[in-house]
C-alpha cells in the first residue's frame, strides 16, 4: 500500500471497479483527495503569506507524485461515466482529419520541401524533391520511426545547409523544451555522432556549410542565454562561446537573413531588443552591434540589397513604423522613415521581394496585407470580406518572385494556402483544408463580431460562431475563450475539432481582451503590469454582455484558457464565480507572487516587464491582489477542470496542483473540482497529432456532461 499511501480507500475501490467493468454513472460517493497541509511562512516587504501546500513543489518527493496520482485516480473515477463518450468524441474529431495529408510544397534553394502524414500515424514525414515536383522524393525524416519508444517526441528547428547536403535538427523527448541538436548527412543518411545538448533546437549554417551557430539554455532557469559556434566534425565540448546574454531579463537567438549574407544574433526582452551581425561567409569573424540596446527601444531587421529595413517603435512610434538604413551605417541616427507611424494601424511584419514590399498590418482588430511596389507604381491591400477572419503571409523564402504566398481562414472557413501574383493580382488557392465526413457546410454556421462595454467604457471585441437557427433565449451553452497577455493576439480561426461543440448546440466566443494586441499596441500596454486587471474585467464584462444579450446564461456559460489564459481563469473564478457553470484551466499560471519571487524558476526574470518585479513593493502588492492562489476564498466555485503536465517548463505542475488543493480545502459548494496531470508531457501537452485530440475530447466531455449532453 505504500505506493498509494495518500489515496482514499473509496478512490481505490472505485478505481478498481473501472477496470472491472464499464460504468455508466458513479453509484457511490467518491471521496476527493485531500492534500496534507504543512504551513510554510513566506515573507516579503514585511508581508507574511502562509502557504500550506508549498510542499508540493518537489517532483522528487514520492509523496508529491502519489498525490498527483491520487488526483488522477479521482478524475478517472468522477468521469468514468463519460469514458465511452470521450472515446466517441476522439473518433469523431479524428474522422474529420484527412490522415494521408500533406503540406503545400515550397521552393528553397532548388528543392521543393513537403511535410506529409500517412494514415494511422501520429507524426509527420519531412521530404523534399529536387528541381521539380515530379522528381524522386527524398525522405529527410520519418518522425514516426524516430518517436518509437518515446511517450513524447518533438522534432524542431530543421535547417538545411546552403549546399543542400546537411541538415541540423533539434529533438526533445521530455517536453521540457531542452533540445539536443544533431546533424544529418542528406546524401548518405548518416546522423553524425556529435550531439549538442540543452539548446533551443534551432541552429543556422554559415555560407561555407562547415560551421553551425546555435543557442544554449541555462540548465536551471532554461533561459536562452549563450550563442555557440560549432565546427562540423568536432566534439561539441570544444564549441566556442561567442556571445553571452548577461542581462537575466533577456534571451538570445541566432539566425541567417533571407538574403543569406548575414548571421544575426538577436537579444530580446519584453520592452527592448538588440542585434549583432556577421557576414555568413566569415564564420570565425567578430559580430558587431547593429544598434546598442536602449530600454524601451524595440526593433527588428531585414536585409535586402545594400540596405537594412528596420521595423521599430523609435520616436514613440507606439504602433511601430518601417525605417531604412545603409548596410554599413546601422545605428539609429542613420535610420530614415519609409512607412511612418499611424495611430490607428499596428505594423506587425514585413516580407521583402525583389520588386515588392509586403506589409502585414492590423487595423481595428483586422489583419491586412498591403503590397507596395518598390518603384512606386503600385500600393494596394488584398481584399477580405469578413470580420471574423485571419490572414498571414507564410513561406516566402525567395526574393526573385512575383508570387506572394499567404494563408487565410475564418471561424467558418477552413484554412487555405494561396499564391497571389502581385503583378497581375491573380489568386490561386493551392489548398483548402478538407473536413472529412461529408457533414460540414460552412453555410450552416453564423459568425459575428460583437462589442461589449468594459467597466471603464472601452469597447471589447468578441468573435462569435454558432450553428444557424439558435434562439437568443439564454438557454444556449456557450464557451468563451481568452488569453490576454504578452501582446499575443488570438485571431478568429477555423477549427474542425470545435465542430463537436457547435454541432451539439454550443456557441463559441473568442474574447479579444486587453493584454493582447488585437486593437493595436496600446491594447497590450493597457493589459499588463499595473493595468493587468483590465484583462480580467474585460473578460468578465464580455461574459456579462453575452448573458445580457440572451446568447447564454450563468447556468450555461463556460470559460477556458491556458497558461497565462489559465491565470485569467483563476482570476475570474475569484472575482465573478457566479457567472460561470464550468471552467477549463489548462497549465494555468496561478501562483503569481511565489513564482515571480523565485528567479530560479524558468523564465521568471524575463517576465518582469510583463507582470512587474515583486521585489518592488508596488508590484508585489498589485500582483498579490489578483494572484488566483492568494485570493482563494471560502465561497462557491463553478465546476472546474484543471490540466497540467509533470514536466512543464513554462508553468510548473505545482502551481495548478497547489491551486486545486487550496480551492478544495476552502470551497463551500459540491461542484466538481478535477485535476488531471499528464505524467509524461509538458507545457504543450501530448506530442502526436491524434494524442492531442484525446486531451481535447477530455475537455469537451467535461463541458458536454455538465450540459447533460451524452452523445
mmCIF file of C-alpha atoms in Angstrom, residues 449-648:
data_model
loop_
_atom_site.group_PDB
_atom_site.id
_atom_site.type_symbol
_atom_site.label_atom_id
_atom_site.label_comp_id
_atom_site.label_asym_id
_atom_site.label_seq_id
_atom_site.Cartn_x
_atom_site.Cartn_y
_atom_site.Cartn_z
ATOM 1 C CA UNK A 449 -18.186 40.303 -34.233
ATOM 2 C CA UNK A 450 -19.694 41.743 -31.058
ATOM 3 C CA UNK A 451 -18.571 44.633 -28.860
ATOM 4 C CA UNK A 452 -19.057 44.679 -25.096
ATOM 5 C CA UNK A 453 -18.744 47.717 -22.871
ATOM 6 C CA UNK A 454 -15.905 47.343 -20.377
ATOM 7 C CA UNK A 455 -16.076 48.759 -16.874
ATOM 8 C CA UNK A 456 -14.048 51.809 -17.938
ATOM 9 C CA UNK A 457 -16.104 52.373 -21.119
ATOM 10 C CA UNK A 458 -13.709 50.648 -23.535
ATOM 11 C CA UNK A 459 -15.325 48.572 -26.291
ATOM 12 C CA UNK A 460 -14.189 44.935 -26.070
ATOM 13 C CA UNK A 461 -14.441 42.965 -29.331
ATOM 14 C CA UNK A 462 -15.509 39.320 -29.499
ATOM 15 C CA UNK A 463 -15.539 36.876 -32.408
ATOM 16 C CA UNK A 464 -18.524 34.523 -32.329
ATOM 17 C CA UNK A 465 -19.628 31.389 -34.195
ATOM 18 C CA UNK A 466 -22.674 29.134 -33.806
ATOM 19 C CA UNK A 467 -24.962 26.956 -35.867
ATOM 20 C CA UNK A 468 -27.675 28.896 -37.646
ATOM 21 C CA UNK A 469 -31.107 28.811 -36.089
ATOM 22 C CA UNK A 470 -30.274 29.322 -32.432
ATOM 23 C CA UNK A 471 -32.581 31.440 -30.309
ATOM 24 C CA UNK A 472 -31.168 34.094 -28.033
ATOM 25 C CA UNK A 473 -33.246 32.907 -25.107
ATOM 26 C CA UNK A 474 -30.439 32.445 -22.607
ATOM 27 C CA UNK A 475 -30.565 28.662 -22.860
ATOM 28 C CA UNK A 476 -27.628 28.093 -25.189
ATOM 29 C CA UNK A 477 -24.444 26.548 -23.816
ATOM 30 C CA UNK A 478 -21.596 28.930 -24.618
ATOM 31 C CA UNK A 479 -17.826 28.551 -24.319
ATOM 32 C CA UNK A 480 -15.849 31.798 -24.141
ATOM 33 C CA UNK A 481 -12.086 31.617 -24.605
ATOM 34 C CA UNK A 482 -9.457 34.182 -23.657
ATOM 35 C CA UNK A 483 -5.716 34.699 -23.307
ATOM 36 C CA UNK A 484 -4.783 38.375 -22.950
ATOM 37 C CA UNK A 485 -1.040 38.511 -22.254
ATOM 38 C CA UNK A 486 2.343 39.217 -23.869
ATOM 39 C CA UNK A 487 0.730 41.135 -26.721
ATOM 40 C CA UNK A 488 -0.263 37.774 -28.221
ATOM 41 C CA UNK A 489 -3.383 38.082 -30.335
ATOM 42 C CA UNK A 490 -5.759 35.156 -30.733
ATOM 43 C CA UNK A 491 -7.271 35.768 -34.148
ATOM 44 C CA UNK A 492 -10.565 34.142 -35.160
ATOM 45 C CA UNK A 493 -9.520 30.854 -36.702
ATOM 46 C CA UNK A 494 -11.230 27.758 -38.066
ATOM 47 C CA UNK A 495 -11.183 24.523 -36.084
ATOM 48 C CA UNK A 496 -12.663 21.244 -37.289
ATOM 49 C CA UNK A 497 -12.356 19.980 -33.711
ATOM 50 C CA UNK A 498 -14.612 22.807 -32.492
ATOM 51 C CA UNK A 499 -17.448 21.445 -34.668
ATOM 52 C CA UNK A 500 -18.032 18.791 -31.991
ATOM 53 C CA UNK A 501 -19.260 21.580 -29.721
ATOM 54 C CA UNK A 502 -21.012 23.698 -32.337
ATOM 55 C CA UNK A 503 -22.994 20.774 -33.737
ATOM 56 C CA UNK A 504 -24.239 19.976 -30.232
ATOM 57 C CA UNK A 505 -25.627 23.465 -29.750
ATOM 58 C CA UNK A 506 -22.683 25.337 -28.243
ATOM 59 C CA UNK A 507 -21.844 28.924 -29.126
ATOM 60 C CA UNK A 508 -18.095 29.599 -29.268
ATOM 61 C CA UNK A 509 -16.621 33.017 -28.493
ATOM 62 C CA UNK A 510 -13.097 34.431 -28.549
ATOM 63 C CA UNK A 511 -12.816 37.482 -26.289
ATOM 64 C CA UNK A 512 -10.139 39.844 -27.658
ATOM 65 C CA UNK A 513 -9.325 41.315 -24.266
ATOM 66 C CA UNK A 514 -6.627 43.809 -23.354
ATOM 67 C CA UNK A 515 -3.194 42.331 -22.869
ATOM 68 C CA UNK A 516 -3.170 41.129 -26.477
ATOM 69 C CA UNK A 517 -2.644 43.424 -29.477
ATOM 70 C CA UNK A 518 -5.930 42.872 -31.298
ATOM 71 C CA UNK A 519 -6.663 46.612 -31.276
ATOM 72 C CA UNK A 520 -3.048 47.758 -31.558
ATOM 73 C CA UNK A 521 -0.098 48.192 -29.255
ATOM 74 C CA UNK A 522 -1.996 50.332 -26.742
ATOM 75 C CA UNK A 523 -4.319 47.357 -26.240
ATOM 76 C CA UNK A 524 -1.316 45.458 -24.899
ATOM 77 C CA UNK A 525 0.008 48.328 -22.804
ATOM 78 C CA UNK A 526 -3.407 48.606 -21.100
ATOM 79 C CA UNK A 527 -3.396 44.936 -20.078
ATOM 80 C CA UNK A 528 -0.052 44.392 -18.353
ATOM 81 C CA UNK A 529 1.931 45.473 -15.285
ATOM 82 C CA UNK A 530 -0.193 47.766 -13.086
ATOM 83 C CA UNK A 531 -3.067 47.588 -15.589
ATOM 84 C CA UNK A 532 -3.227 43.772 -15.642
ATOM 85 C CA UNK A 533 -6.653 43.659 -14.012
ATOM 86 C CA UNK A 534 -8.142 45.125 -17.203
ATOM 87 C CA UNK A 535 -7.578 41.704 -18.768
ATOM 88 C CA UNK A 536 -9.781 40.047 -16.156
ATOM 89 C CA UNK A 537 -12.517 42.665 -16.016
ATOM 90 C CA UNK A 538 -12.678 42.794 -19.836
ATOM 91 C CA UNK A 539 -13.357 39.054 -19.906
ATOM 92 C CA UNK A 540 -15.980 39.330 -17.189
ATOM 93 C CA UNK A 541 -17.674 42.265 -18.933
ATOM 94 C CA UNK A 542 -17.693 40.312 -22.204
ATOM 95 C CA UNK A 543 -19.321 37.402 -20.347
ATOM 96 C CA UNK A 544 -21.951 39.703 -18.831
ATOM 97 C CA UNK A 545 -22.723 41.136 -22.270
ATOM 98 C CA UNK A 546 -23.326 37.672 -23.720
ATOM 99 C CA UNK A 547 -25.707 36.946 -20.856
ATOM 100 C CA UNK A 548 -27.498 40.293 -21.192
ATOM 101 C CA UNK A 549 -27.999 39.800 -24.925
ATOM 102 C CA UNK A 550 -29.534 36.360 -24.456
ATOM 103 C CA UNK A 551 -26.737 34.336 -26.006
ATOM 104 C CA UNK A 552 -26.473 32.309 -22.802
ATOM 105 C CA UNK A 553 -26.976 32.425 -19.022
ATOM 106 C CA UNK A 554 -24.843 31.663 -15.967
ATOM 107 C CA UNK A 555 -26.298 28.141 -15.906
ATOM 108 C CA UNK A 556 -24.902 27.518 -19.397
ATOM 109 C CA UNK A 557 -21.806 29.730 -19.596
ATOM 110 C CA UNK A 558 -18.342 28.132 -19.676
ATOM 111 C CA UNK A 559 -14.867 29.651 -19.934
ATOM 112 C CA UNK A 560 -11.469 28.288 -20.908
ATOM 113 C CA UNK A 561 -7.885 29.462 -21.112
ATOM 114 C CA UNK A 562 -4.378 28.064 -20.858
ATOM 115 C CA UNK A 563 -1.051 29.188 -19.410
ATOM 116 C CA UNK A 564 -1.418 32.974 -18.990
ATOM 117 C CA UNK A 565 -5.011 32.337 -20.078
ATOM 118 C CA UNK A 566 -5.162 29.943 -17.131
ATOM 119 C CA UNK A 567 -4.252 32.895 -14.911
ATOM 120 C CA UNK A 568 -7.266 34.604 -16.462
ATOM 121 C CA UNK A 569 -9.436 31.622 -15.495
ATOM 122 C CA UNK A 570 -8.094 31.698 -11.948
ATOM 123 C CA UNK A 571 -8.794 35.407 -11.631
ATOM 124 C CA UNK A 572 -12.367 35.319 -12.958
ATOM 125 C CA UNK A 573 -13.439 32.494 -10.627
ATOM 126 C CA UNK A 574 -12.273 34.588 -7.704
ATOM 127 C CA UNK A 575 -13.873 37.802 -8.957
ATOM 128 C CA UNK A 576 -17.135 36.586 -10.510
ATOM 129 C CA UNK A 577 -17.621 32.834 -9.990
ATOM 130 C CA UNK A 578 -21.403 33.207 -10.161
ATOM 131 C CA UNK A 579 -21.242 33.948 -13.903
ATOM 132 C CA UNK A 580 -19.968 30.523 -14.948
ATOM 133 C CA UNK A 581 -21.184 26.945 -14.723
ATOM 134 C CA UNK A 582 -17.829 25.490 -15.680
ATOM 135 C CA UNK A 583 -14.181 26.429 -16.179
ATOM 136 C CA UNK A 584 -11.342 24.687 -18.004
ATOM 137 C CA UNK A 585 -7.907 25.914 -16.917
ATOM 138 C CA UNK A 586 -5.036 24.364 -18.882
ATOM 139 C CA UNK A 587 -1.483 24.553 -17.475
ATOM 140 C CA UNK A 588 -2.595 27.641 -15.529
ATOM 141 C CA UNK A 589 -0.206 30.273 -14.183
ATOM 142 C CA UNK A 590 -1.978 30.789 -10.865
ATOM 143 C CA UNK A 591 0.651 31.218 -8.130
ATOM 144 C CA UNK A 592 1.871 34.537 -9.457
ATOM 145 C CA UNK A 593 3.583 36.037 -6.428
ATOM 146 C CA UNK A 594 5.547 32.966 -5.353
ATOM 147 C CA UNK A 595 6.678 32.218 -8.886
ATOM 148 C CA UNK A 596 7.704 35.778 -9.704
ATOM 149 C CA UNK A 597 9.704 35.999 -6.469
ATOM 150 C CA UNK A 598 11.689 32.872 -7.390
ATOM 151 C CA UNK A 599 14.264 33.842 -10.005
ATOM 152 C CA UNK A 600 15.496 30.241 -10.232
ATOM 153 C CA UNK A 601 12.267 29.153 -11.940
ATOM 154 C CA UNK A 602 12.484 29.027 -15.760
ATOM 155 C CA UNK A 603 11.687 32.311 -17.490
ATOM 156 C CA UNK A 604 10.829 34.292 -14.336
ATOM 157 C CA UNK A 605 13.295 37.169 -14.687
ATOM 158 C CA UNK A 606 12.352 37.697 -18.313
ATOM 159 C CA UNK A 607 8.765 38.208 -17.205
ATOM 160 C CA UNK A 608 9.353 41.296 -15.071
ATOM 161 C CA UNK A 609 8.355 43.663 -17.889
ATOM 162 C CA UNK A 610 5.096 41.752 -18.330
ATOM 163 C CA UNK A 611 3.928 41.316 -14.744
ATOM 164 C CA UNK A 612 6.251 43.577 -12.783
ATOM 165 C CA UNK A 613 9.072 42.754 -10.387
ATOM 166 C CA UNK A 614 7.622 41.764 -6.989
ATOM 167 C CA UNK A 615 10.872 42.771 -5.314
ATOM 168 C CA UNK A 616 9.332 46.234 -5.718
ATOM 169 C CA UNK A 617 6.555 46.600 -3.080
ATOM 170 C CA UNK A 618 4.194 48.326 -5.526
ATOM 171 C CA UNK A 619 4.247 45.385 -7.932
ATOM 172 C CA UNK A 620 4.236 42.848 -5.109
ATOM 173 C CA UNK A 621 1.044 44.283 -3.646
ATOM 174 C CA UNK A 622 -0.625 44.626 -7.031
ATOM 175 C CA UNK A 623 0.037 41.058 -8.183
ATOM 176 C CA UNK A 624 -0.913 39.715 -4.767
ATOM 177 C CA UNK A 625 -4.274 41.451 -5.162
ATOM 178 C CA UNK A 626 -5.119 39.332 -8.232
ATOM 179 C CA UNK A 627 -2.943 36.194 -7.931
ATOM 180 C CA UNK A 628 -5.505 33.345 -8.081
ATOM 181 C CA UNK A 629 -3.794 31.186 -5.456
ATOM 182 C CA UNK A 630 -3.516 34.058 -2.985
ATOM 183 C CA UNK A 631 -7.173 35.024 -3.390
ATOM 184 C CA UNK A 632 -8.942 31.696 -2.968
ATOM 185 C CA UNK A 633 -11.803 32.189 -0.513
ATOM 186 C CA UNK A 634 -14.404 30.181 1.359
ATOM 187 C CA UNK A 635 -17.132 30.530 -1.265
ATOM 188 C CA UNK A 636 -18.932 28.691 -4.036
ATOM 189 C CA UNK A 637 -16.887 27.988 -7.158
ATOM 190 C CA UNK A 638 -18.020 26.764 -10.580
ATOM 191 C CA UNK A 639 -17.270 23.260 -11.816
ATOM 192 C CA UNK A 640 -13.559 23.308 -12.667
ATOM 193 C CA UNK A 641 -11.285 21.048 -14.717
ATOM 194 C CA UNK A 642 -7.572 21.782 -14.374
ATOM 195 C CA UNK A 643 -4.952 20.097 -16.573
ATOM 196 C CA UNK A 644 -1.173 20.193 -16.340
ATOM 197 C CA UNK A 645 1.986 18.288 -17.270
ATOM 198 C CA UNK A 646 4.521 16.945 -14.819
ATOM 199 C CA UNK A 647 7.436 18.097 -16.999
ATOM 200 C CA UNK A 648 6.058 21.549 -17.814
#
